[in-house]
Amino acid sequence: MELKIIVAVDGHASCGKSTLARQLAKRLGYTYIDSGAMYRAVTLYLLDNHIDFRDKPQLLDALKHITITFRYNPDTGIPETMLNGKAVEEEIRSMRISNEVSPVSADKDVRAFLVSQQQEMGKKKGITMDGRDIGTVVFPHAELKIFLTSDEHVRAQRRFEELQAKGMSVTMEEVVHNLESRDYEDSHRVASPLYKAGDAVELDNTHLTEDQQLEFAYNLVKEKISELEKSVKI
Ligand code: CDP
């Protein structure tokens, strides 16, 4: 049986990480985990329960009541996020959550809570995970790390179209503002800021189709596996 690896995909907001990591997992027969969905689900829980994450005792108590799981939807082919057993996939993508998720994600206790679960999910390898700190903190020894980049206008346009297709009412200005502020906050926070790991392969998908970026990443995985299998034999 072919050796299984961990593929970490990091990058700025809306640069296509989830699409790439999900399609790659499907092609490889791996598990796909959207770590951003987990931060979004925690944010949803805190907002719905009127919990201010800056109030430490309240936050720590709230985290004890949060269980995040994923349920595969055979119709869409997409794993859907479940918060305490309830499907929240659509809700966590709303601007209400996008506007609050970065400050919540900067909290070290929120990160510790989710990172340990993510590391557990990667124990058996055969996983692709996308986020901001996957190649730097969650899986610093991931066999393959991809740092995805994309022109900021293209990123905003893609996210705007994605939200419109879901019937969410949003303006282009709101989307641009949200992406800019999240990118700034995610890159400048103290706890696990977003940056490219030294050993990550940078992939700019501005002018690539989904198929082309998938092909590129798939070839990287295959090269990495054959390299590792050779070194095991020696
Ligand atoms: O899909 P998009 O690129 O818009 O964002 P996401 O991956 O759903 O992540 C939402 C937010 O969660 C990010 O802006 C970060 O603040 C946070 N996040 C994080 O801090 N660490 C991760 N590994 C993944 C997401």
Tab-separated table of C-alpha atoms and ligand atoms in Angstrom:
chain	number	residue	atom	x	y	z
A	1	MET	CA	0.000	0.000	0.000
A	2	GLU	CA	1.189	3.489	-0.837
A	3	LEU	CA	2.637	5.550	1.975
A	4	LYS	CA	0.269	8.256	3.269
A	5	ILE	CA	1.337	11.776	4.058
A	6	ILE	CA	0.032	14.997	5.593
A	7	VAL	CA	-0.576	17.878	3.194
A	8	ALA	CA	-0.757	21.335	4.808
A	9	VAL	CA	-2.303	24.148	2.768
A	10	ASP	CA	-1.972	27.681	4.142
A	11	GLY	CA	-2.610	31.132	2.761
A	12	HIS	CA	-4.578	34.372	2.967
A	13	ALA	CA	-8.362	34.638	3.059
A	14	SER	CA	-10.282	33.373	0.060
A	15	CYS	CA	-7.329	32.289	-2.033
A	16	GLY	CA	-8.814	28.877	-2.818
A	17	LYS	CA	-7.234	26.800	-0.059
A	18	SER	CA	-10.377	24.875	0.793
A	19	THR	CA	-11.136	24.070	-2.833
A	20	LEU	CA	-7.627	22.793	-3.416
A	21	ALA	CA	-7.349	20.825	-0.173
A	22	ARG	CA	-10.794	19.262	-0.662
A	23	GLN	CA	-10.240	18.245	-4.288
A	24	LEU	CA	-6.788	16.931	-3.490
A	25	ALA	CA	-8.159	14.789	-0.657
A	26	LYS	CA	-10.830	13.386	-2.944
A	27	ARG	CA	-8.298	12.452	-5.624
A	28	LEU	CA	-5.946	10.850	-3.117
A	29	GLY	CA	-8.629	9.142	-1.028
A	30	TYR	CA	-7.536	11.219	1.971
A	31	THR	CA	-9.538	12.950	4.698
A	32	TYR	CA	-10.030	16.675	4.234
A	33	ILE	CA	-10.256	19.024	7.219
A	34	ASP	CA	-11.184	22.690	6.917
A	35	SER	CA	-9.576	24.181	10.022
A	36	GLY	CA	-11.101	27.593	9.275
A	37	ALA	CA	-14.563	26.044	9.630
A	38	MET	CA	-13.626	25.066	13.192
A	39	TYR	CA	-12.678	28.666	14.099
A	40	ARG	CA	-15.880	29.836	12.434
A	41	ALA	CA	-17.960	27.319	14.431
A	42	VAL	CA	-16.423	28.465	17.733
A	43	THR	CA	-17.207	32.072	16.755
A	44	LEU	CA	-20.814	31.134	15.979
A	45	TYR	CA	-21.225	29.436	19.361
A	46	LEU	CA	-19.829	32.460	21.211
A	47	LEU	CA	-22.028	34.929	19.322
A	48	ASP	CA	-25.194	32.865	19.691
A	49	ASN	CA	-24.605	32.438	23.406
A	50	HIS	CA	-23.635	36.085	23.979
A	51	ILE	CA	-20.223	35.159	25.291
A	52	ASP	CA	-17.462	37.734	25.150
A	53	PHE	CA	-14.295	35.795	24.353
A	54	ARG	CA	-12.242	38.423	26.223
A	55	ASP	CA	-13.865	37.235	29.449
A	56	LYS	CA	-11.505	34.317	30.139
A	57	PRO	CA	-13.526	32.312	32.667
A	58	GLN	CA	-16.581	32.539	30.415
A	59	LEU	CA	-14.592	31.573	27.345
A	60	LEU	CA	-12.933	28.584	29.010
A	61	ASP	CA	-16.292	27.371	30.260
A	62	ALA	CA	-17.838	27.817	26.802
A	63	LEU	CA	-15.089	25.778	25.132
A	64	LYS	CA	-16.064	22.817	27.313
A	65	HIS	CA	-19.485	22.866	25.677
A	66	ILE	CA	-18.312	22.949	22.081
A	67	THR	CA	-18.030	19.818	19.959
A	68	ILE	CA	-17.169	20.255	16.298
A	69	THR	CA	-17.490	17.409	13.824
A	70	PHE	CA	-17.783	17.028	10.051
A	71	ARG	CA	-20.467	15.108	8.175
A	72	TYR	CA	-19.942	14.187	4.542
A	73	ASN	CA	-22.755	15.361	2.272
A	74	PRO	CA	-22.937	12.902	-0.661
A	75	ASP	CA	-25.011	15.360	-2.736
A	76	THR	CA	-22.474	18.165	-2.694
A	77	GLY	CA	-19.383	16.017	-2.071
A	78	ILE	CA	-18.485	18.467	0.680
A	79	PRO	CA	-17.895	17.681	4.361
A	80	GLU	CA	-20.314	19.850	6.350
A	81	THR	CA	-19.497	21.409	9.673
A	82	MET	CA	-21.542	20.327	12.683
A	83	LEU	CA	-21.590	22.272	15.948
A	84	ASN	CA	-22.848	20.178	18.870
A	85	GLY	CA	-24.612	17.903	16.396
A	86	LYS	CA	-26.297	20.730	14.461
A	87	ALA	CA	-25.481	21.485	10.813
A	88	VAL	CA	-23.978	24.970	10.656
A	89	GLU	CA	-22.164	24.868	7.333
A	90	GLU	CA	-24.138	27.713	5.797
A	91	GLU	CA	-24.315	29.896	8.871
A	92	ILE	CA	-20.568	29.879	9.505
A	93	ARG	CA	-19.911	31.281	6.008
A	94	SER	CA	-22.051	34.384	6.605
A	95	MET	CA	-20.546	37.861	6.929
A	96	ARG	CA	-21.762	37.942	10.534
A	97	ILE	CA	-19.192	35.254	11.323
A	98	SER	CA	-16.525	36.461	8.857
A	99	ASN	CA	-16.566	39.838	10.593
A	100	GLU	CA	-15.909	38.347	14.046
A	101	VAL	CA	-13.784	35.272	13.421
A	102	SER	CA	-10.302	36.840	13.322
A	103	PRO	CA	-10.273	38.358	16.824
A	104	VAL	CA	-11.678	35.106	18.238
A	105	SER	CA	-9.002	33.127	16.372
A	106	ALA	CA	-6.263	35.274	17.846
A	107	ASP	CA	-7.077	33.982	21.327
A	108	LYS	CA	-4.486	31.484	22.515
A	109	ASP	CA	-6.972	29.318	24.416
A	110	VAL	CA	-9.245	29.040	21.386
A	111	ARG	CA	-6.216	28.022	19.344
A	112	ALA	CA	-4.988	25.466	21.870
A	113	PHE	CA	-8.483	23.960	21.996
A	114	LEU	CA	-8.702	23.522	18.218
A	115	VAL	CA	-5.065	22.755	17.415
A	116	SER	CA	-5.024	19.707	19.707
A	117	GLN	CA	-8.117	18.336	17.930
A	118	GLN	CA	-6.559	18.997	14.527
A	119	GLN	CA	-3.341	17.239	15.516
A	120	GLU	CA	-5.373	14.253	16.699
A	121	MET	CA	-7.112	14.109	13.300
A	122	GLY	CA	-3.727	13.937	11.562
A	123	LYS	CA	-2.323	11.098	13.631
A	124	LYS	CA	-3.043	8.448	11.017
A	125	LYS	CA	-1.774	10.673	8.157
A	126	GLY	CA	-3.646	10.533	4.833
A	127	ILE	CA	-5.040	14.004	5.463
A	128	THR	CA	-5.156	17.391	3.759
A	129	MET	CA	-5.843	20.364	6.024
A	130	ASP	CA	-6.106	24.013	5.117
A	131	GLY	CA	-5.813	27.105	7.270
A	132	ARG	CA	-3.304	29.697	8.445
A	133	ASP	CA	-0.931	27.801	10.745
A	134	ILE	CA	-1.149	24.233	9.471
A	135	GLY	CA	2.408	24.006	8.135
A	136	THR	CA	3.892	26.137	10.900
A	137	VAL	CA	2.140	25.044	14.113
A	138	VAL	CA	-0.381	22.240	13.657
A	139	PHE	CA	1.834	19.984	11.519
A	140	PRO	CA	5.328	21.505	11.443
A	141	HIS	CA	6.574	18.123	10.172
A	142	ALA	CA	3.986	17.748	7.407
A	143	GLU	CA	5.586	15.957	4.471
A	144	LEU	CA	4.162	18.517	2.025
A	145	LYS	CA	3.342	22.158	2.696
A	146	ILE	CA	1.707	24.398	0.127
A	147	PHE	CA	1.425	28.149	0.565
A	148	LEU	CA	-1.288	29.341	-1.766
A	149	THR	CA	-1.380	32.921	-3.041
A	150	SER	CA	-3.666	34.807	-5.375
A	151	ASP	CA	-4.158	38.370	-6.568
A	152	GLU	CA	-6.302	40.272	-4.045
A	153	HIS	CA	-8.844	41.462	-6.640
A	154	VAL	CA	-9.306	37.913	-7.855
A	155	ARG	CA	-9.740	36.708	-4.270
A	156	ALA	CA	-12.406	39.330	-3.551
A	157	GLN	CA	-14.261	38.614	-6.779
A	158	ARG	CA	-14.284	34.862	-6.093
A	159	ARG	CA	-15.607	35.295	-2.552
A	160	PHE	CA	-18.234	37.830	-3.696
A	161	GLU	CA	-19.519	35.409	-6.345
A	162	GLU	CA	-19.450	32.503	-3.900
A	163	LEU	CA	-21.584	34.381	-1.340
A	164	GLN	CA	-23.979	35.647	-4.001
A	165	ALA	CA	-24.443	32.129	-5.347
A	166	LYS	CA	-25.464	31.085	-1.830
A	167	GLY	CA	-28.085	33.842	-1.855
A	168	MET	CA	-26.338	35.886	0.834
A	169	SER	CA	-26.811	39.616	0.576
A	170	VAL	CA	-23.406	41.262	0.517
A	171	THR	CA	-21.651	44.093	-1.317
A	172	MET	CA	-18.256	43.936	-2.994
A	173	GLU	CA	-17.037	46.675	-0.603
A	174	GLU	CA	-17.943	44.564	2.420
A	175	VAL	CA	-16.090	41.577	0.997
A	176	VAL	CA	-12.966	43.608	0.178
A	177	HIS	CA	-12.969	45.199	3.616
A	178	ASN	CA	-13.430	41.848	5.346
A	179	LEU	CA	-10.622	40.128	3.430
A	180	GLU	CA	-8.235	43.035	4.045
A	181	SER	CA	-8.914	43.240	7.752
A	182	ARG	CA	-8.734	39.466	8.280
A	183	ASP	CA	-5.481	39.234	6.345
A	184	TYR	CA	-4.015	41.992	8.479
A	185	GLU	CA	-5.224	40.560	11.779
A	186	ASP	CA	-4.322	36.964	10.917
A	187	SER	CA	-0.780	37.977	9.914
A	188	HIS	CA	-0.086	40.334	12.810
A	189	ARG	CA	-1.433	38.437	15.804
A	190	VAL	CA	0.902	37.116	18.499
A	191	ALA	CA	-0.483	33.562	18.592
A	192	SER	CA	0.384	31.562	15.461
A	193	PRO	CA	0.353	34.354	12.875
A	194	LEU	CA	-0.029	33.499	9.215
A	195	TYR	CA	3.291	33.252	7.390
A	196	LYS	CA	4.837	30.964	4.828
A	197	ALA	CA	6.783	28.083	6.377
A	198	GLY	CA	10.386	27.988	5.182
A	199	ASP	CA	9.864	24.599	3.568
A	200	ALA	CA	6.499	25.373	1.938
A	201	VAL	CA	6.029	25.362	-1.828
A	202	GLU	CA	4.446	28.629	-2.971
A	203	LEU	CA	1.682	28.318	-5.536
A	204	ASP	CA	0.118	31.406	-7.114
A	205	ASN	CA	-3.236	30.409	-8.584
A	206	THR	CA	-4.262	33.839	-9.947
A	207	HIS	CA	-4.165	32.565	-13.515
A	208	LEU	CA	-4.848	28.890	-12.879
A	209	THR	CA	-8.098	26.977	-13.178
A	210	GLU	CA	-9.157	24.684	-10.336
A	211	ASP	CA	-8.071	21.697	-12.432
A	212	GLN	CA	-4.655	23.192	-13.095
A	213	GLN	CA	-3.961	23.948	-9.440
A	214	LEU	CA	-5.163	20.471	-8.497
A	215	GLU	CA	-2.861	18.872	-11.074
A	216	PHE	CA	0.095	20.872	-9.802
A	217	ALA	CA	-0.547	19.917	-6.168
A	218	TYR	CA	-1.298	16.281	-7.016
A	219	ASN	CA	2.051	15.993	-8.807
A	220	LEU	CA	3.807	17.454	-5.775
A	221	VAL	CA	2.192	14.811	-3.569
A	222	LYS	CA	3.181	11.987	-5.922
A	223	GLU	CA	6.781	13.244	-6.133
A	224	LYS	CA	6.970	13.534	-2.359
A	225	ILE	CA	5.616	10.028	-1.820
A	226	SER	CA	7.999	8.432	-4.295
A	227	GLU	CA	10.905	10.336	-2.751
A	228	LEU	CA	9.902	9.093	0.725
A	229	GLU	CA	9.368	5.524	-0.467
A	230	LYS	CA	12.818	5.492	-2.044
A	231	SER	CA	14.445	6.734	1.139
A	232	VAL	CA	12.625	4.047	3.157
A	233	LYS	CA	14.022	1.328	0.874
A	234	ILE	CA	17.642	2.559	1.042
B	1	CDP	O1	-12.195	30.643	3.705
B	1	CDP	P1	-11.426	31.826	4.192
B	1	CDP	O2	-10.058	31.880	3.597
B	1	CDP	O3	-12.181	33.087	4.070
B	1	CDP	O4	-11.211	31.692	5.773
B	1	CDP	P2	-11.242	30.395	6.666
B	1	CDP	O5	-10.183	29.442	6.243
B	1	CDP	O6	-12.641	29.920	6.749
B	1	CDP	O7	-10.788	30.975	8.078
B	1	CDP	C1	-11.575	31.914	8.786
B	1	CDP	C2	-10.712	32.591	9.838
B	1	CDP	O8	-10.341	31.614	10.797
B	1	CDP	C3	-9.400	33.193	9.362
B	1	CDP	O9	-9.545	34.518	8.881
B	1	CDP	C4	-8.542	33.134	10.612
B	1	CDP	O10	-8.797	34.220	11.459
B	1	CDP	C5	-9.040	31.872	11.297
B	1	CDP	N1	-8.165	30.707	11.083
B	1	CDP	C6	-7.043	30.590	11.868
B	1	CDP	O11	-6.740	31.473	12.665
B	1	CDP	N2	-6.263	29.478	11.762
B	1	CDP	C7	-6.562	28.505	10.906
B	1	CDP	N3	-5.792	27.414	10.853
B	1	CDP	C8	-7.698	28.616	10.064
B	1	CDP	C9	-8.480	29.745	10.174
